[in-house]
PDB file of C-alpha atoms in Angstrom:
ATOM      1  CA  MET A   1      89.004  47.343  70.591  1.00  0.00           C
ATOM      2  CA  LYS A   2      84.833  46.878  70.281  1.00  0.00           C
ATOM      3  CA  GLY A   3      82.601  48.426  73.153  1.00  0.00           C
ATOM      4  CA  TYR A   4      83.575  49.852  76.373  1.00  0.00           C
ATOM      5  CA  VAL A   5      84.851  48.289  79.374  1.00  0.00           C
ATOM      6  CA  GLY A   6      86.041  49.992  82.774  1.00  0.00           C
ATOM      7  CA  ASN A   7      85.334  50.230  86.388  1.00  0.00           C
ATOM      8  CA  ILE A   8      81.844  52.457  85.945  1.00  0.00           C
ATOM      9  CA  GLU A   9      81.805  52.779  89.902  1.00  0.00           C
ATOM     10  CA  ASP A  10      85.141  53.864  89.589  1.00  0.00           C
ATOM     11  CA  ALA A  11      85.442  55.941  86.735  1.00  0.00           C
ATOM     12  CA  THR A  12      81.527  57.701  88.030  1.00  0.00           C
ATOM     13  CA  ALA A  13      83.041  58.333  91.814  1.00  0.00           C
ATOM     14  CA  VAL A  14      86.027  60.440  90.733  1.00  0.00           C
ATOM     15  CA  ASN A  15      83.656  62.458  87.782  1.00  0.00           C
ATOM     16  CA  ALA A  16      83.924  65.919  88.518  1.00  0.00           C
ATOM     17  CA  ASP A  17      82.316  67.380  85.356  1.00  0.00           C
ATOM     18  CA  PHE A  18      78.378  67.895  85.081  1.00  0.00           C
ATOM     19  CA  ARG A  19      78.385  65.654  81.677  1.00  0.00           C
ATOM     20  CA  ARG A  20      81.042  63.769  80.443  1.00  0.00           C
ATOM     21  CA  VAL A  21      80.327  61.418  77.536  1.00  0.00           C
ATOM     22  CA  LEU A  22      82.446  58.206  77.403  1.00  0.00           C
ATOM     23  CA  TYR A  23      81.209  56.203  74.595  1.00  0.00           C
ATOM     24  CA  THR A  24      78.503  56.523  71.720  1.00  0.00           C
ATOM     25  CA  GLY A  25      77.633  53.106  69.950  1.00  0.00           C
ATOM     26  CA  ASN A  26      74.377  53.662  67.131  1.00  0.00           C
ATOM     27  CA  HIS A  27      72.072  52.601  69.414  1.00  0.00           C
ATOM     28  CA  LEU A  28      73.008  53.499  73.384  1.00  0.00           C
ATOM     29  CA  GLN A  29      75.365  55.847  74.536  1.00  0.00           C
ATOM     30  CA  LEU A  30      77.020  55.941  78.264  1.00  0.00           C
ATOM     31  CA  VAL A  31      77.377  59.432  80.099  1.00  0.00           C
ATOM     32  CA  LEU A  32      78.876  60.425  83.480  1.00  0.00           C
ATOM     33  CA  MET A  33      77.371  62.931  85.256  1.00  0.00           C
ATOM     34  CA  ALA A  34      77.914  65.383  88.677  1.00  0.00           C
ATOM     35  CA  LEU A  35      75.262  67.655  90.351  1.00  0.00           C
ATOM     36  CA  ALA A  36      76.830  70.000  92.915  1.00  0.00           C
ATOM     37  CA  PRO A  37      74.243  70.763  95.564  1.00  0.00           C
ATOM     38  CA  GLY A  38      71.107  72.401  94.395  1.00  0.00           C
ATOM     39  CA  GLU A  39      71.958  72.162  90.980  1.00  0.00           C
ATOM     40  CA  ASP A  40      69.404  69.609  88.377  1.00  0.00           C
ATOM     41  CA  ILE A  41      69.786  68.331  85.107  1.00  0.00           C
ATOM     42  CA  GLY A  42      67.378  70.799  83.834  1.00  0.00           C
ATOM     43  CA  GLU A  43      64.118  69.417  83.433  1.00  0.00           C
ATOM     44  CA  GLU A  44      63.440  67.858  79.439  1.00  0.00           C
ATOM     45  CA  VAL A  45      61.777  65.666  77.851  1.00  0.00           C
ATOM     46  CA  HIS A  46      63.245  62.624  75.366  1.00  0.00           C
ATOM     47  CA  ALA A  47      60.399  62.300  72.894  1.00  0.00           C
ATOM     48  CA  ALA A  48      62.136  59.161  71.422  1.00  0.00           C
ATOM     49  CA  ARG A  49      64.554  58.114  73.634  1.00  0.00           C
ATOM     50  CA  ASP A  50      65.006  56.347  77.181  1.00  0.00           C
ATOM     51  CA  GLN A  51      66.844  56.538  79.673  1.00  0.00           C
ATOM     52  CA  PHE A  52      68.494  55.109  82.502  1.00  0.00           C
ATOM     53  CA  PHE A  53      70.067  56.328  85.476  1.00  0.00           C
ATOM     54  CA  ARG A  54      72.058  54.692  88.225  1.00  0.00           C
ATOM     55  CA  VAL A  55      73.348  56.365  91.367  1.00  0.00           C
ATOM     56  CA  GLU A  56      76.536  55.919  92.780  1.00  0.00           C
ATOM     57  CA  LYS A  57      77.275  58.633  95.806  1.00  0.00           C
ATOM     58  CA  GLY A  58      74.512  61.138  97.244  1.00  0.00           C
ATOM     59  CA  LYS A  59      71.454  61.876  97.313  1.00  0.00           C
ATOM     60  CA  GLY A  60      68.610  63.777  95.673  1.00  0.00           C
ATOM     61  CA  GLU A  61      64.982  63.622  94.016  1.00  0.00           C
ATOM     62  CA  VAL A  62      63.689  62.843  90.467  1.00  0.00           C
ATOM     63  CA  TRP A  63      60.599  64.163  88.175  1.00  0.00           C
ATOM     64  CA  ILE A  64      59.077  61.969  86.377  1.00  0.00           C
ATOM     65  CA  ASP A  65      55.642  63.186  84.475  1.00  0.00           C
ATOM     66  CA  GLY A  66      54.730  65.005  88.152  1.00  0.00           C
ATOM     67  CA  ILE A  67      56.190  62.580  90.328  1.00  0.00           C
ATOM     68  CA  ARG A  68      58.775  63.294  92.763  1.00  0.00           C
ATOM     69  CA  SER A  69      61.048  60.089  94.408  1.00  0.00           C
ATOM     70  CA  GLN A  70      63.663  60.279  96.411  1.00  0.00           C
ATOM     71  CA  ILE A  71      66.771  58.487  95.369  1.00  0.00           C
ATOM     72  CA  ARG A  72      69.683  57.947  96.632  1.00  0.00           C
ATOM     73  CA  SER A  73      73.333  56.033  96.548  1.00  0.00           C
ATOM     74  CA  ASP A  74      72.512  52.109  94.747  1.00  0.00           C
ATOM     75  CA  ASP A  75      69.137  53.083  93.074  1.00  0.00           C
ATOM     76  CA  ALA A  76      68.591  53.238  89.125  1.00  0.00           C
ATOM     77  CA  VAL A  77      66.316  55.398  87.435  1.00  0.00           C
ATOM     78  CA  ILE A  78      64.506  54.131  84.206  1.00  0.00           C
ATOM     79  CA  VAL A  79      63.023  57.325  82.212  1.00  0.00           C
ATOM     80  CA  PRO A  80      60.470  55.732  79.342  1.00  0.00           C
ATOM     81  CA  ALA A  81      60.691  57.963  75.876  1.00  0.00           C
ATOM     82  CA  GLY A  82      58.551  61.178  76.026  1.00  0.00           C
ATOM     83  CA  SER A  83      58.202  61.552  80.321  1.00  0.00           C
ATOM     84  CA  ARG A  84      58.942  64.817  81.383  1.00  0.00           C
ATOM     85  CA  HIS A  85      61.777  64.607  84.335  1.00  0.00           C
ATOM     86  CA  ASN A  86      64.366  65.808  85.672  1.00  0.00           C
ATOM     87  CA  ILE A  87      67.099  64.943  88.891  1.00  0.00           C
ATOM     88  CA  VAL A  88      68.097  67.495  91.577  1.00  0.00           C
ATOM     89  CA  ASN A  89      70.710  67.301  94.208  1.00  0.00           C
ATOM     90  CA  SER A  90      69.143  67.687  97.255  1.00  0.00           C
ATOM     91  CA  GLY A  91      71.859  66.545  99.381  1.00  0.00           C
ATOM     92  CA  LYS A  92      74.836  68.242 100.633  1.00  0.00           C
ATOM     93  CA  LYS A  93      77.836  66.861  98.461  1.00  0.00           C
ATOM     94  CA  PRO A  94      77.789  66.096  95.107  1.00  0.00           C
ATOM     95  CA  LEU A  95      75.342  63.154  92.808  1.00  0.00           C
ATOM     96  CA  LYS A  96      77.884  60.720  90.955  1.00  0.00           C
ATOM     97  CA  LEU A  97      75.329  59.131  88.229  1.00  0.00           C
ATOM     98  CA  TYR A  98      75.544  57.829  85.443  1.00  0.00           C
ATOM     99  CA  THR A  99      73.204  58.050  82.514  1.00  0.00           C
ATOM    100  CA  ILE A 100      72.654  55.166  79.541  1.00  0.00           C
ATOM    101  CA  TYR A 101      70.462  56.713  76.209  1.00  0.00           C
ATOM    102  CA  GLY A 102      68.618  54.738  74.071  1.00  0.00           C
ATOM    103  CA  PRO A 103      69.833  55.877  71.604  1.00  0.00           C
ATOM    104  CA  PRO A 104      72.275  58.493  71.563  1.00  0.00           C
ATOM    105  CA  ASP A 105      71.456  62.122  72.617  1.00  0.00           C
ATOM    106  CA  HIS A 106      75.344  63.849  73.095  1.00  0.00           C
ATOM    107  CA  ARG A 107      77.673  64.195  70.615  1.00  0.00           C
ATOM    108  CA  ASP A 108      80.871  61.305  70.870  1.00  0.00           C
ATOM    109  CA  GLY A 109      83.483  62.504  73.541  1.00  0.00           C
ATOM    110  CA  VAL A 110      81.319  65.903  74.588  1.00  0.00           C
ATOM    111  CA  VAL A 111      82.785  67.029  78.433  1.00  0.00           C
ATOM    112  CA  ALA A 112      80.709  69.870  79.919  1.00  0.00           C
ATOM    113  CA  ILE A 113      82.205  70.502  82.744  1.00  0.00           C
ATOM    114  CA  THR A 114      79.246  72.963  84.237  1.00  0.00           C
ATOM    115  CA  LYS A 115      75.873  73.142  83.617  1.00  0.00           C
ATOM    116  CA  THR A 116      76.562  76.359  82.240  1.00  0.00           C
ATOM    117  CA  ASP A 117      79.128  74.864  79.612  1.00  0.00           C
ATOM    118  CA  ALA A 118      76.800  71.953  78.834  1.00  0.00           C
ATOM    119  CA  LEU A 119      74.003  74.851  78.409  1.00  0.00           C
ATOM    120  CA  GLN A 120      76.122  76.968  75.648  1.00  0.00           C
ATOM    121  CA  MET A 121      77.321  73.821  73.603  1.00  0.00           C
ATOM    122  CA  GLU A 122      75.499  72.515  70.253  1.00  0.00           C
ATOM    123  CA  GLU A 123      76.259  68.851  71.889  1.00  0.00           C
ATOM    124  CA  HIS A 124      72.749  66.948  70.286  1.00  0.00           C
ATOM    125  CA  PHE A 125      74.039  63.494  68.721  1.00  0.00           C
ATOM    126  CA  ASP A 126      75.202  64.085  65.179  1.00  0.00           C
ATOM    127  CA  GLY A 127      75.828  60.155  64.337  1.00  0.00           C
ATOM    128  CA  ALA A 128      79.073  59.691  64.770  1.00  0.00           C
ATOM    129  CA  THR A 129      80.012  56.770  66.933  1.00  0.00           C
ATOM    130  CA  THR A 130      83.226  55.928  69.585  1.00  0.00           C
ATOM    131  CA  GLU A 131      84.094  53.056  67.148  1.00  0.00           C
TER     132      GLU A 131
END
């Protein structure tokens, strides 16, 4: 099958991994994330890629170029290319979300169970797609 078809709400809700790449195309990438209470994704800037986040469960904060906004279940966030950003779980339960990068940022199929795992692996997009 070409593309990705699946119940993204269910997949996001059951995901316990810090980062799990579900699908990588030439121009977009779908990634699940789960942040433990107090955990963040890590401040970053993607110079040449836009990023979309959708919060399925939990609550937190998103910082985009120094501006803080509260986020919770069902919220969406778009981070334009070149913006310094971070997402922090400010709740008492895991923050479950998915993100879409355009273009892809991570190697296809990468699973980082913890943030420490993600920081220790070389997992930047290498041009290989799911298909």
